[in-house]
């Protein structure tokens, strides 16, 4: 597998997102170096702070942001598994050497943390054979965190 953007540029589905993936997969790895995954994870969390969203609306937000199709695979008290799929995910997996999906992991973790009011962490696990990424989310219900609605209420008061 190699970084082949020519296929992404000419594909009707992925070409609208070419600028986004072009920056993410060609420029950012050079700028961020070995810290790319960590920085992108925290960048995803920062983006989520600016876009507080109810848990039920998170999959729609992922689609709107061009990140892919987010589906809940399983849910337990302390762990959830999501699948991120779709044309843009498949194209990145097919055409980019070691695409990084930690931005999406951080984004999901912070969105859930703000809605659920507990500590949430996430990690991405690309699956090239299935053309998808599994996002494994850890939940710590013992650690209360402020919800987005309480933070907004504090700003209004």
PDB file of C-alpha atoms in Angstrom:
ATOM      1  CA  UNK A   1       0.000   0.000   0.000  1.00  0.00           C
ATOM      2  CA  UNK A   2       1.308   3.457  -0.822  1.00  0.00           C
ATOM      3  CA  UNK A   3       0.185   7.035  -0.500  1.00  0.00           C
ATOM      4  CA  UNK A   4      -1.762   7.256  -3.768  1.00  0.00           C
ATOM      5  CA  UNK A   5      -3.881  10.365  -3.927  1.00  0.00           C
ATOM      6  CA  UNK A   6      -4.567  10.205  -7.652  1.00  0.00           C
ATOM      7  CA  UNK A   7      -7.327   7.636  -7.080  1.00  0.00           C
ATOM      8  CA  UNK A   8      -8.879   9.760  -4.318  1.00  0.00           C
ATOM      9  CA  UNK A   9      -8.840  12.924  -6.451  1.00  0.00           C
ATOM     10  CA  UNK A  10     -10.800  11.309  -9.278  1.00  0.00           C
ATOM     11  CA  UNK A  11     -13.277   9.311  -7.163  1.00  0.00           C
ATOM     12  CA  UNK A  12     -16.640  11.125  -7.125  1.00  0.00           C
ATOM     13  CA  UNK A  13     -17.252  10.223  -3.482  1.00  0.00           C
ATOM     14  CA  UNK A  14     -13.846  11.044  -2.003  1.00  0.00           C
ATOM     15  CA  UNK A  15     -12.872  14.008  -4.196  1.00  0.00           C
ATOM     16  CA  UNK A  16     -14.967  16.534  -2.175  1.00  0.00           C
ATOM     17  CA  UNK A  17     -12.945  15.507   0.896  1.00  0.00           C
ATOM     18  CA  UNK A  18      -9.625  15.538  -0.935  1.00  0.00           C
ATOM     19  CA  UNK A  19      -8.442  18.769   0.714  1.00  0.00           C
ATOM     20  CA  UNK A  20      -9.135  17.431   4.190  1.00  0.00           C
ATOM     21  CA  UNK A  21      -7.406  14.110   3.613  1.00  0.00           C
ATOM     22  CA  UNK A  22      -4.606  15.757   1.660  1.00  0.00           C
ATOM     23  CA  UNK A  23      -3.693  17.871   4.696  1.00  0.00           C
ATOM     24  CA  UNK A  24      -4.249  15.087   7.235  1.00  0.00           C
ATOM     25  CA  UNK A  25      -2.289  12.357   5.515  1.00  0.00           C
ATOM     26  CA  UNK A  26       0.422  14.223   3.637  1.00  0.00           C
ATOM     27  CA  UNK A  27       1.217  17.414   5.542  1.00  0.00           C
ATOM     28  CA  UNK A  28       0.441  16.685   9.206  1.00  0.00           C
ATOM     29  CA  UNK A  29       2.633  13.571   9.496  1.00  0.00           C
ATOM     30  CA  UNK A  30       5.621  15.644   8.350  1.00  0.00           C
ATOM     31  CA  UNK A  31       4.811  18.516  10.708  1.00  0.00           C
ATOM     32  CA  UNK A  32       3.924  16.427  13.765  1.00  0.00           C
ATOM     33  CA  UNK A  33       6.417  13.585  13.378  1.00  0.00           C
ATOM     34  CA  UNK A  34       6.406  10.901  16.058  1.00  0.00           C
ATOM     35  CA  UNK A  35       3.843  12.800  18.146  1.00  0.00           C
ATOM     36  CA  UNK A  36       1.230  12.776  15.372  1.00  0.00           C
ATOM     37  CA  UNK A  37      -1.162  10.297  17.020  1.00  0.00           C
ATOM     38  CA  UNK A  38      -1.060  12.017  20.413  1.00  0.00           C
ATOM     39  CA  UNK A  39      -1.508  15.492  18.964  1.00  0.00           C
ATOM     40  CA  UNK A  40      -4.350  14.417  16.671  1.00  0.00           C
ATOM     41  CA  UNK A  41      -6.114  12.697  19.578  1.00  0.00           C
ATOM     42  CA  UNK A  42      -6.061  15.892  21.636  1.00  0.00           C
ATOM     43  CA  UNK A  43      -6.970  17.974  18.576  1.00  0.00           C
ATOM     44  CA  UNK A  44     -10.054  15.781  18.172  1.00  0.00           C
ATOM     45  CA  UNK A  45     -10.973  16.401  21.795  1.00  0.00           C
ATOM     46  CA  UNK A  46     -10.557  20.161  21.320  1.00  0.00           C
ATOM     47  CA  UNK A  47     -12.806  20.105  18.244  1.00  0.00           C
ATOM     48  CA  UNK A  48     -15.485  18.261  20.221  1.00  0.00           C
ATOM     49  CA  UNK A  49     -15.427  20.913  22.941  1.00  0.00           C
ATOM     50  CA  UNK A  50     -16.435  23.427  20.283  1.00  0.00           C
ATOM     51  CA  UNK A  51     -19.239  21.162  18.991  1.00  0.00           C
ATOM     52  CA  UNK A  52     -21.142  19.784  22.000  1.00  0.00           C
ATOM     53  CA  UNK A  53     -23.528  17.131  20.726  1.00  0.00           C
ATOM     54  CA  UNK A  54     -26.005  14.731  22.302  1.00  0.00           C
ATOM     55  CA  UNK A  55     -24.894  11.107  22.102  1.00  0.00           C
ATOM     56  CA  UNK A  56     -27.762  10.201  19.777  1.00  0.00           C
ATOM     57  CA  UNK A  57     -26.576  12.842  17.278  1.00  0.00           C
ATOM     58  CA  UNK A  58     -22.876  11.853  17.261  1.00  0.00           C
ATOM     59  CA  UNK A  59     -23.125   9.550  14.197  1.00  0.00           C
ATOM     60  CA  UNK A  60     -24.745  12.355  12.176  1.00  0.00           C
ATOM     61  CA  UNK A  61     -21.982  14.756  13.241  1.00  0.00           C
ATOM     62  CA  UNK A  62     -19.319  12.278  12.095  1.00  0.00           C
ATOM     63  CA  UNK A  63     -21.034  12.103   8.689  1.00  0.00           C
ATOM     64  CA  UNK A  64     -21.379  15.896   8.439  1.00  0.00           C
ATOM     65  CA  UNK A  65     -17.711  16.383   9.301  1.00  0.00           C
ATOM     66  CA  UNK A  66     -16.682  13.925   6.584  1.00  0.00           C
ATOM     67  CA  UNK A  67     -15.142  11.515   9.080  1.00  0.00           C
ATOM     68  CA  UNK A  68     -17.177   8.485   8.008  1.00  0.00           C
ATOM     69  CA  UNK A  69     -20.111   6.409   9.178  1.00  0.00           C
ATOM     70  CA  UNK A  70     -20.081   5.710  12.914  1.00  0.00           C
ATOM     71  CA  UNK A  71     -21.953   2.671  14.232  1.00  0.00           C
ATOM     72  CA  UNK A  72     -22.175   1.307  17.767  1.00  0.00           C
ATOM     73  CA  UNK A  73     -21.089  -2.356  17.760  1.00  0.00           C
ATOM     74  CA  UNK A  74     -21.364  -3.181  21.460  1.00  0.00           C
ATOM     75  CA  UNK A  75     -21.927  -1.427  24.754  1.00  0.00           C
ATOM     76  CA  UNK A  76     -21.044  -2.401  28.311  1.00  0.00           C
ATOM     77  CA  UNK A  77     -20.853  -0.385  31.502  1.00  0.00           C
ATOM     78  CA  UNK A  78     -17.133   0.379  31.140  1.00  0.00           C
ATOM     79  CA  UNK A  79     -16.463  -0.140  27.426  1.00  0.00           C
ATOM     80  CA  UNK A  80     -18.034   0.483  24.045  1.00  0.00           C
ATOM     81  CA  UNK A  81     -16.968  -0.547  20.578  1.00  0.00           C
ATOM     82  CA  UNK A  82     -17.792   1.565  17.545  1.00  0.00           C
ATOM     83  CA  UNK A  83     -17.086   0.961  13.875  1.00  0.00           C
ATOM     84  CA  UNK A  84     -16.037   3.805  11.613  1.00  0.00           C
ATOM     85  CA  UNK A  85     -16.582   2.985   7.951  1.00  0.00           C
ATOM     86  CA  UNK A  86     -17.602   4.544   4.664  1.00  0.00           C
ATOM     87  CA  UNK A  87     -15.959   5.659   1.462  1.00  0.00           C
ATOM     88  CA  UNK A  88     -13.532   8.161   2.986  1.00  0.00           C
ATOM     89  CA  UNK A  89     -12.347   5.624   5.585  1.00  0.00           C
ATOM     90  CA  UNK A  90     -11.951   2.933   2.962  1.00  0.00           C
ATOM     91  CA  UNK A  91     -10.101   5.286   0.626  1.00  0.00           C
ATOM     92  CA  UNK A  92      -7.676   6.326   3.375  1.00  0.00           C
ATOM     93  CA  UNK A  93      -7.071   2.695   4.354  1.00  0.00           C
ATOM     94  CA  UNK A  94      -6.606   1.639   0.720  1.00  0.00           C
ATOM     95  CA  UNK A  95      -4.372   4.479  -0.447  1.00  0.00           C
ATOM     96  CA  UNK A  96      -2.405   5.790   2.540  1.00  0.00           C
ATOM     97  CA  UNK A  97       0.476   4.133   4.336  1.00  0.00           C
ATOM     98  CA  UNK A  98      -0.553   3.879   7.995  1.00  0.00           C
ATOM     99  CA  UNK A  99      -3.444   6.352   8.100  1.00  0.00           C
ATOM    100  CA  UNK A 100      -4.025   7.737  11.575  1.00  0.00           C
ATOM    101  CA  UNK A 101      -7.545   7.779  13.047  1.00  0.00           C
ATOM    102  CA  UNK A 102      -6.712   9.169  16.489  1.00  0.00           C
ATOM    103  CA  UNK A 103      -8.405  12.481  15.621  1.00  0.00           C
ATOM    104  CA  UNK A 104     -11.663  10.551  15.330  1.00  0.00           C
ATOM    105  CA  UNK A 105     -10.944   8.668  18.573  1.00  0.00           C
ATOM    106  CA  UNK A 106     -10.342  11.885  20.501  1.00  0.00           C
ATOM    107  CA  UNK A 107     -13.373  13.538  18.911  1.00  0.00           C
ATOM    108  CA  UNK A 108     -15.643  10.648  19.927  1.00  0.00           C
ATOM    109  CA  UNK A 109     -14.187  10.426  23.441  1.00  0.00           C
ATOM    110  CA  UNK A 110     -14.766  14.105  24.186  1.00  0.00           C
ATOM    111  CA  UNK A 111     -18.254  14.173  22.649  1.00  0.00           C
ATOM    112  CA  UNK A 112     -19.281  11.242  24.854  1.00  0.00           C
ATOM    113  CA  UNK A 113     -17.559  12.669  27.939  1.00  0.00           C
ATOM    114  CA  UNK A 114     -19.424  15.960  27.552  1.00  0.00           C
ATOM    115  CA  UNK A 115     -22.762  14.209  27.122  1.00  0.00           C
ATOM    116  CA  UNK A 116     -22.402  11.423  29.694  1.00  0.00           C
ATOM    117  CA  UNK A 117     -20.590  13.457  32.357  1.00  0.00           C
ATOM    118  CA  UNK A 118     -17.950  10.779  33.043  1.00  0.00           C
ATOM    119  CA  UNK A 119     -14.328  10.238  32.012  1.00  0.00           C
ATOM    120  CA  UNK A 120     -14.111   8.771  28.512  1.00  0.00           C
ATOM    121  CA  UNK A 121     -10.996   7.700  26.595  1.00  0.00           C
ATOM    122  CA  UNK A 122     -10.805   6.092  23.143  1.00  0.00           C
ATOM    123  CA  UNK A 123      -8.355   4.431  20.796  1.00  0.00           C
ATOM    124  CA  UNK A 124      -8.498   3.619  17.096  1.00  0.00           C
ATOM    125  CA  UNK A 125      -7.737   0.225  15.574  1.00  0.00           C
ATOM    126  CA  UNK A 126      -7.717   0.263  11.749  1.00  0.00           C
ATOM    127  CA  UNK A 127      -8.831  -2.962  10.063  1.00  0.00           C
ATOM    128  CA  UNK A 128      -7.617  -2.871   6.459  1.00  0.00           C
ATOM    129  CA  UNK A 129      -9.289  -6.183   5.560  1.00  0.00           C
ATOM    130  CA  UNK A 130     -12.714  -4.940   6.655  1.00  0.00           C
ATOM    131  CA  UNK A 131     -12.139  -1.414   5.289  1.00  0.00           C
ATOM    132  CA  UNK A 132     -13.087   0.075   8.635  1.00  0.00           C
ATOM    133  CA  UNK A 133     -11.705   1.322  11.942  1.00  0.00           C
ATOM    134  CA  UNK A 134     -12.774   0.073  15.346  1.00  0.00           C
ATOM    135  CA  UNK A 135     -12.960   2.782  17.977  1.00  0.00           C
ATOM    136  CA  UNK A 136     -12.629   1.250  21.443  1.00  0.00           C
ATOM    137  CA  UNK A 137     -14.050   3.550  24.099  1.00  0.00           C
ATOM    138  CA  UNK A 138     -13.300   3.209  27.815  1.00  0.00           C
ATOM    139  CA  UNK A 139     -15.838   4.658  30.252  1.00  0.00           C
ATOM    140  CA  UNK A 140     -15.123   5.449  33.904  1.00  0.00           C
ATOM    141  CA  UNK A 141     -18.475   6.064  35.590  1.00  0.00           C
ATOM    142  CA  UNK A 142     -16.714   6.682  38.928  1.00  0.00           C
ATOM    143  CA  UNK A 143     -15.094   9.902  37.630  1.00  0.00           C
ATOM    144  CA  UNK A 144     -17.709  12.631  37.188  1.00  0.00           C
ATOM    145  CA  UNK A 145     -16.992  15.275  34.565  1.00  0.00           C
ATOM    146  CA  UNK A 146     -18.903  18.419  33.617  1.00  0.00           C
ATOM    147  CA  UNK A 147     -21.468  17.925  30.876  1.00  0.00           C
ATOM    148  CA  UNK A 148     -21.724  20.248  27.906  1.00  0.00           C
ATOM    149  CA  UNK A 149     -25.097  21.537  29.122  1.00  0.00           C
ATOM    150  CA  UNK A 150     -23.659  22.469  32.546  1.00  0.00           C
ATOM    151  CA  UNK A 151     -20.728  24.234  30.905  1.00  0.00           C
ATOM    152  CA  UNK A 152     -23.092  26.207  28.667  1.00  0.00           C
ATOM    153  CA  UNK A 153     -25.277  27.076  31.679  1.00  0.00           C
ATOM    154  CA  UNK A 154     -22.192  28.398  33.500  1.00  0.00           C
ATOM    155  CA  UNK A 155     -21.415  30.684  30.548  1.00  0.00           C
ATOM    156  CA  UNK A 156     -24.964  32.059  30.479  1.00  0.00           C
ATOM    157  CA  UNK A 157     -25.096  32.789  34.223  1.00  0.00           C
TER     158      UNK A 157
END
